[in-house]
Amino acid sequence: MNNLSKNIFWGIATLLTVAFIFSLFYSMEKAPIVLSLDQLAKKINTNEVEKISVNGNDLEINLKSGEKAVSKKETEAGLSETLKNYGVDAAAFQKVSFEIKEESGGRFWMGILIPALLPLIIIGAFFWMMFRQAKAGMGQAFTFGKANVKIFSQFKDRVAFKDVAGLKEAKQELMEVVDFLKNPKKYLEIGAKIPKGVLLYGAPGTGKTLLARAVAGEANVPFFHISGSEFVEMFVGVGASRVRDLFATAKKAGRSIIFIDEIDAVGRERGSGLGGGHDEREQTLNQILVEMDGFEKNDGRIVIAATNRPDVLDTALLRPGRFDRRVILDLPDINDREEIIKIHSIGKVLSKDVVLRKVAERTPGFSGADLANLMNEAAIFAARKNQKMIFQQDILDSVEKVLLGPERRSRALSQKEKEITAYHEAGHALVAASLKNADPVHKVSIIARGRAGGYTLKLPSEETYLRTKSQFMTDLAMMLGGYISEQTTFGDVSTGASSDLQSASGLVRKLITRYGMSEKLGPITFGKSEEMIFLGREISAERNYSEEVAKQIDEEVKNFIDKAYEAAKKIIISRKKILDKIAKTLIEKETIEQEEFDTIIKSFNLKQVVVK
Ligand code: ADP
Ligand code: MG
Ligand code: ZN
């Protein structure tokens, strides 16, 4: 109920109460004696009457005995005349005092009006409320464009960085944002522009929402939370108007964090909406961009957006001045998992036999949300058995429960999968370390990331804009390293190599058709490579060469791949011991950082070779 109808309700209630009390008093008054006019005349003659008040046709009579009486006079005639007609002595009449009262005495009117008006008032109020409701219903159609923003005040359920385990790099990046929000002056005075947008990438449950809230908590600013899917409505323009509303609301709050969860719901590449252009989404996205461009230099609003599908985002979102800061949230490795479990065991009664490290060992591939869920399941499990505390076995049993849950099975690794992934990644890493032109390996991990089971992170030692053919050949050999390692170790290959093969083939095709790096086909480009904006990226690369050339390209692709394959295979077979060592370390620790990796490589005194 809104305020107005509440007021009405109370008004009516008060009125009813007053009327009720009034009528109570009214009936409680001693019922007066009713006199007929001739009785009154007699009483006047016998000198019993003290005073007569005339109120219209009503007579109120005060008797000398102290009693009260009422009577009625005739309408047409005056009182004295009437009484005389009834035989009142003139002398006796003189002794009575008279008072003429205004007929509109409050009591009289109330007595008439309240019973008459009450039903009217009630009916009126009833209609009025109905009308209001109908209007509110209509209004809903008009307030459609209001954003359904959730605001977390900075005091209640405030989250800080200490509540977020692991994610060290991400926290470091966001520390900067916190500092911007806390001391904007420092940055403005030196001429730095405060960033407007931060994009958080990460698999579901890696703590994107949590981290965004932690930033607001650390900086002690309001946090506006809206999900991208809430912008998408049936009517074109609604999303855009909600965006406007959201940013306006935040503007009133001053320095604040605007968190747009699941931005991929609106931030998809515009125009690539095959199957009906999605005007609504496009408009919403445009509005977000317009709002972000409109931030004043120092108004201190920062937009944090989260997505688990960075690949589909519109490039306009990623342009400098918009979401130019990108923070990647990886699935937690074994140490992070231990920390996360620790956080989520706060407030739970754990038995002394619980070793959190062991739990972390058993949960490769679990996200932060999975681990939070795991600890909760364990607590429920223990409570159901009427235990006073949670034992290690309860947690391990819950691991299985969470694992066997339908969605998790594909993400968590079995022992066999762990081995395959470890050898696969070790293959990439070993080939990279063995080749002269290769970028140094920064991290090898068998923690799933995106669709890949694990990853080998190699970063160029210096920023380069040009790459040479021999560098590409090195990359190719590296890409194939995982596949070859699986093949030679297990005599079998898994689907884990599919994306490697895809990118290898893609790369070779580019080398040949765009960079002219094939000696056979020469310095010619093949196919039109402009980006067709309205049809989505590279949806169709127009062919401008003959069937025969196409066949030659295919052959060249195979040649390139074969060359890289041979080089990588030679390395893997001749350096099997190192491969084993890397793989075993991975199985044990899941992640190898650069330092440790270098130590392993150095201990084998490995010589670097070149792909020919
Ligand atoms: P996302 O938004 O990435 O899908 P959330 O931030 O909603 O994930 O995470 C869901 C829950 O998982 C959080 O509320 C928290 O309880 C738990 N969680 C996830 N990551 C972490 C972490 N790094 N440290 C502590 N808890 C975490
Ligand atoms: Mg989330
Ligand atoms: Zn691979």
XYZ file of C-alpha atoms in Angstrom, residues 62-453:
392
model
C -35.166 21.960 33.112
C -37.433 21.089 36.000
C -36.966 22.536 39.446
C -36.466 19.061 40.763
C -33.276 18.966 38.680
C -34.690 16.539 36.164
C -34.677 17.218 32.475
C -37.478 16.745 30.065
C -38.080 17.218 26.380
C -41.080 18.159 24.399
C -42.077 19.413 21.007
C -44.028 22.471 20.115
C -46.236 22.813 17.090
C -44.389 23.880 14.040
C -46.542 26.763 12.911
C -47.300 28.500 16.141
C -45.080 30.398 18.568
C -44.324 28.804 21.908
C -46.084 31.299 24.189
C -49.173 31.179 22.019
C -49.212 27.412 22.087
C -48.785 27.286 25.824
C -51.524 29.817 26.326
C -53.802 27.681 24.231
C -53.039 24.872 26.615
C -54.188 27.051 29.495
C -50.931 28.331 30.988
C -51.342 31.219 33.439
C -49.675 34.368 32.332
C -48.200 34.771 35.825
C -46.775 31.271 35.907
C -45.460 31.704 32.405
C -43.489 34.757 33.448
C -41.594 32.782 36.047
C -40.107 30.419 33.528
C -36.917 31.578 31.863
C -36.557 31.023 28.159
C -33.617 30.439 25.928
C -33.715 30.276 22.173
C -30.994 28.121 20.740
C -29.649 28.120 17.212
C -30.996 25.153 15.482
C -27.541 24.207 14.044
C -26.236 22.938 17.372
C -23.265 20.687 16.608
C -24.837 17.717 18.189
C -27.903 18.052 16.074
C -25.967 18.122 12.880
C -23.644 15.380 13.832
C -26.575 13.288 14.759
C -27.955 13.711 11.296
C -24.840 13.877 9.223
C -22.757 11.030 10.532
C -25.270 8.274 9.901
C -26.045 9.750 6.515
C -22.509 10.468 5.379
C -20.579 7.530 6.750
C -21.664 5.059 4.103
C -20.976 7.687 1.475
C -17.487 8.316 2.813
C -16.746 4.614 2.984
C -17.998 3.990 -0.521
C -16.102 7.012 -1.762
C -12.884 5.868 -0.148
C -13.378 2.428 -1.593
C -13.748 3.764 -5.101
C -10.867 6.095 -4.614
C -8.608 3.213 -3.633
C -9.751 1.131 -6.567
C -9.014 4.029 -8.816
C -5.572 4.447 -7.343
C -4.790 0.821 -7.879
C -5.869 0.959 -11.450
C -3.740 4.040 -11.903
C -0.752 2.311 -10.331
C -1.228 -0.547 -12.762
C -1.236 1.884 -15.607
C 1.716 3.659 -14.089
C 3.688 0.464 -14.185
C 3.622 0.610 -17.912
C 5.107 4.049 -17.678
C 7.721 3.331 -15.020
C 8.910 0.400 -17.092
C 12.038 2.280 -17.921
C 13.096 2.546 -14.316
C 16.073 0.426 -13.495
C 15.603 -2.158 -10.828
C 18.833 -1.275 -9.102
C 19.924 -3.023 -5.996
C 21.985 -0.918 -3.712
C 24.168 -2.392 -1.073
C 24.815 0.188 1.552
C 28.403 0.478 2.485
C 27.763 -0.539 6.051
C 25.490 -3.509 5.916
C 26.921 -6.760 4.579
C 30.044 -5.016 3.553
C 32.657 -7.161 1.857
C 36.369 -6.429 1.934
C 39.356 -7.844 0.083
C 40.131 -10.064 3.027
C 36.892 -11.924 2.326
C 38.148 -12.808 -1.131
C 40.707 -15.582 -1.159
C 43.351 -15.998 -3.833
C 42.929 -13.855 -6.956
C 46.084 -11.970 -6.075
C 46.662 -10.353 -9.455
C 43.042 -9.333 -9.739
C 43.080 -7.798 -6.288
C 46.268 -5.929 -7.084
C 44.722 -4.428 -10.215
C 41.596 -3.470 -8.347
C 43.567 -1.967 -5.470
C 44.341 0.787 -7.946
C 40.649 1.392 -8.538
C 40.078 1.524 -4.804
C 42.806 4.118 -4.516
C 41.235 6.166 -7.315
C 37.971 6.170 -5.458
C 39.564 7.019 -2.152
C 41.933 9.769 -3.239
C 40.783 11.027 -6.616
C 42.571 14.319 -6.017
C 45.975 12.716 -6.056
C 45.368 11.455 -9.584
C 43.562 14.499 -10.920
C 46.194 16.912 -9.708
C 48.900 15.163 -11.613
C 46.710 15.099 -14.694
C 45.814 11.443 -14.745
C 42.398 10.378 -15.967
C 40.472 8.171 -13.628
C 39.457 4.968 -15.374
C 35.773 4.637 -16.134
C 35.333 0.971 -16.584
C 36.764 -2.295 -15.401
C 35.816 -5.573 -16.972
C 36.064 -8.739 -14.920
C 36.487 -11.934 -16.906
C 36.136 -15.290 -15.315
C 34.342 -18.601 -15.267
C 31.069 -18.707 -13.306
C 31.628 -18.777 -9.577
C 35.157 -17.431 -9.614
C 34.099 -14.506 -7.452
C 33.430 -11.685 -9.914
C 30.429 -10.332 -8.055
C 32.180 -10.823 -4.752
C 35.259 -8.956 -5.903
C 33.255 -6.050 -7.283
C 31.488 -5.707 -3.963
C 34.803 -5.898 -2.192
C 36.060 -2.941 -4.228
C 33.066 -0.888 -3.119
C 33.594 -2.091 0.442
C 37.267 -1.203 0.461
C 36.664 2.216 -1.030
C 33.630 2.712 1.194
C 31.360 3.903 -1.602
C 27.818 2.848 -2.575
C 27.489 -0.154 -4.830
C 24.808 -0.273 -7.519
C 24.163 -3.736 -8.785
C 22.210 -4.602 -11.909
C 22.301 -7.609 -14.158
C 22.698 -7.227 -17.889
C 19.739 -9.462 -18.488
C 17.516 -6.979 -16.663
C 18.046 -4.502 -19.456
C 16.692 -6.810 -22.048
C 12.980 -6.417 -22.430
C 10.473 -6.980 -25.090
C 10.142 -3.336 -26.016
C 12.782 -1.428 -27.837
C 14.072 1.475 -25.820
C 13.242 0.120 -22.391
C 16.773 -1.110 -21.789
C 18.241 2.203 -22.830
C 15.930 4.081 -20.518
C 16.874 1.748 -17.664
C 20.522 2.430 -18.326
C 19.832 6.154 -18.174
C 17.994 5.701 -14.911
C 20.750 3.582 -13.410
C 23.462 6.070 -14.201
C 21.326 8.969 -13.005
C 20.688 7.203 -9.716
C 24.379 6.615 -9.301
C 25.142 10.201 -10.149
C 23.082 11.340 -7.203
C 25.190 9.118 -4.980
C 28.439 10.696 -6.129
C 31.471 8.467 -5.937
C 30.186 4.981 -6.425
C 30.565 1.659 -8.150
C 28.070 0.678 -10.800
C 28.221 -3.060 -11.243
C 26.750 -4.534 -14.410
C 26.704 -8.281 -14.034
C 26.584 -10.535 -17.093
C 27.220 -7.682 -19.450
C 27.402 -10.115 -22.354
C 23.603 -10.117 -22.247
C 23.689 -6.620 -23.728
C 27.294 -6.171 -24.760
C 27.363 -8.698 -27.550
C 28.977 -7.668 -30.718
C 26.539 -5.335 -32.366
C 25.310 -6.232 -35.752
C 26.447 -9.799 -35.526
C 22.930 -10.703 -34.501
C 22.239 -12.975 -37.367
C 18.654 -14.082 -37.345
C 17.063 -10.715 -36.782
C 19.082 -7.700 -35.762
C 18.555 -7.106 -32.087
C 17.719 -3.431 -32.019
C 16.902 -3.425 -28.365
C 20.218 -4.818 -27.285
C 22.027 -2.487 -29.596
C 20.275 0.558 -28.209
C 20.949 -0.518 -24.664
C 24.594 -1.025 -25.405
C 24.817 2.335 -27.152
C 23.251 3.966 -24.130
C 25.830 2.393 -21.814
C 28.589 3.700 -24.031
C 27.010 7.156 -24.171
C 26.653 7.263 -20.403
C 30.230 6.194 -19.872
C 31.490 8.776 -22.321
C 29.474 11.356 -20.433
C 31.188 10.808 -17.112
C 32.712 13.997 -15.972
C 36.391 13.924 -15.351
C 36.188 13.681 -11.618
C 32.740 12.536 -10.752
C 34.122 9.307 -9.425
C 31.666 6.851 -10.821
C 33.358 3.663 -11.932
C 31.600 0.962 -13.851
C 32.601 -2.607 -13.146
C 31.177 -5.174 -15.495
C 31.456 -8.920 -15.282
C 31.246 -11.601 -17.918
C 32.276 -15.148 -18.506
C 32.172 -14.682 -22.251
C 34.676 -12.007 -23.177
C 34.897 -13.459 -26.667
C 31.445 -12.251 -27.646
C 31.780 -8.700 -26.364
C 31.519 -5.780 -28.707
C 34.872 -4.204 -29.401
C 33.400 -0.772 -28.744
C 33.076 -1.727 -25.101
C 36.755 -2.501 -24.892
C 37.968 0.725 -26.417
C 40.143 3.020 -24.282
C 37.996 5.296 -22.146
C 35.426 2.590 -21.622
C 36.219 -0.803 -20.189
C 39.888 -0.324 -20.794
C 40.884 -2.222 -17.706
C 40.450 -5.905 -17.914
C 40.943 -8.190 -14.969
C 41.047 -11.938 -15.376
C 39.792 -14.168 -12.602
C 41.226 -17.649 -12.887
C 39.869 -20.751 -11.294
C 41.672 -21.169 -7.986
C 44.762 -23.385 -7.772
C 45.450 -25.632 -4.834
C 46.709 -22.870 -2.520
C 43.856 -20.563 -3.361
C 41.389 -23.357 -2.826
C 42.778 -23.973 0.627
C 42.361 -20.297 1.423
C 38.820 -20.194 0.056
C 37.874 -23.241 2.097
C 39.366 -21.560 5.128
C 37.190 -18.495 4.585
C 34.110 -20.598 4.171
C 34.791 -22.647 7.290
C 34.588 -19.535 9.445
C 31.567 -19.927 11.662
C 31.391 -23.669 11.100
C 32.323 -26.109 13.838
C 35.143 -28.239 12.462
C 36.555 -31.306 14.126
C 40.285 -31.404 14.854
C 40.794 -34.082 12.225
C 39.916 -31.724 9.369
C 42.920 -30.948 7.158
C 41.895 -28.257 4.704
C 44.928 -28.889 2.511
C 43.684 -32.410 1.871
C 40.322 -31.044 0.831
C 42.037 -28.617 -1.517
C 43.956 -31.519 -3.043
C 40.752 -33.348 -3.738
C 39.012 -30.474 -5.470
C 40.861 -29.569 -8.679
C 38.612 -27.652 -11.046
C 36.314 -26.378 -8.298
C 35.432 -22.710 -8.443
C 35.100 -20.505 -5.387
C 31.351 -20.921 -5.519
C 31.733 -24.697 -5.716
C 33.948 -24.655 -2.634
C 31.539 -22.448 -0.706
C 28.821 -24.873 -1.678
C 31.008 -27.815 -0.651
C 31.531 -26.517 2.875
C 27.849 -25.812 3.233
C 26.960 -29.308 2.023
C 29.377 -30.748 4.573
C 27.719 -28.773 7.357
C 24.260 -29.913 6.263
C 25.529 -33.472 6.020
C 26.922 -33.357 9.559
C 23.813 -31.759 10.979
C 21.607 -34.373 9.378
C 23.592 -37.027 11.208
C 23.052 -35.088 14.457
C 26.769 -34.454 14.859
C 28.066 -31.606 16.941
C 30.867 -30.872 14.469
C 31.989 -31.449 10.897
C 34.514 -34.257 10.365
C 36.976 -34.622 7.508
C 34.950 -37.510 6.170
C 31.840 -35.325 5.893
C 33.737 -32.889 3.711
C 35.222 -35.601 1.517
C 31.815 -37.204 1.100
C 30.422 -33.848 0.083
C 33.165 -33.494 -2.525
C 31.732 -36.514 -4.212
C 28.247 -35.184 -3.910
C 29.215 -31.882 -5.487
C 31.316 -33.707 -8.097
C 28.593 -36.067 -9.137
C 26.153 -33.226 -9.388
C 25.312 -32.998 -13.058
C 26.998 -29.743 -13.978
C 30.250 -30.259 -12.117
C 31.231 -33.575 -13.555
C 32.604 -32.098 -16.718
C 34.698 -29.531 -14.936
C 36.410 -31.433 -12.181
C 39.220 -33.739 -13.208
C 39.462 -37.417 -12.468
C 42.903 -38.842 -11.742
C 43.270 -40.072 -15.319
C 42.202 -36.754 -16.768
C 44.600 -35.004 -14.464
C 47.455 -37.115 -15.849
C 46.483 -36.530 -19.450
C 46.177 -32.813 -18.880
C 49.510 -32.723 -17.054
C 51.344 -34.456 -19.905
C 49.598 -32.293 -22.449
C 50.660 -29.065 -20.780
C 54.122 -30.429 -20.049
C 54.409 -31.048 -23.790
C 53.655 -27.413 -24.602
C 56.011 -26.186 -21.919
C 58.881 -28.478 -22.877
C 58.717 -27.554 -26.558
C 58.569 -23.876 -25.630
C 61.595 -24.207 -23.386
C 63.522 -26.139 -26.030
C 63.090 -23.693 -28.868
C 65.285 -20.701 -29.323
C 62.771 -18.125 -30.509
C 60.035 -19.101 -28.081
C 58.617 -16.724 -25.517
C 59.555 -17.644 -21.957
C 57.100 -19.813 -20.040
C 55.503 -17.880 -17.192
C 53.184 -20.435 -15.764
C 52.071 -23.958 -16.483
C 48.845 -25.142 -14.965
C 46.365 -27.956 -15.171
C 43.609 -25.850 -13.675
C 40.933 -25.583 -16.295
C 40.562 -22.210 -17.855
C 37.739 -21.536 -20.221
C 37.303 -24.574 -22.377
C 40.892 -25.737 -22.053
C 41.771 -28.330 -19.452
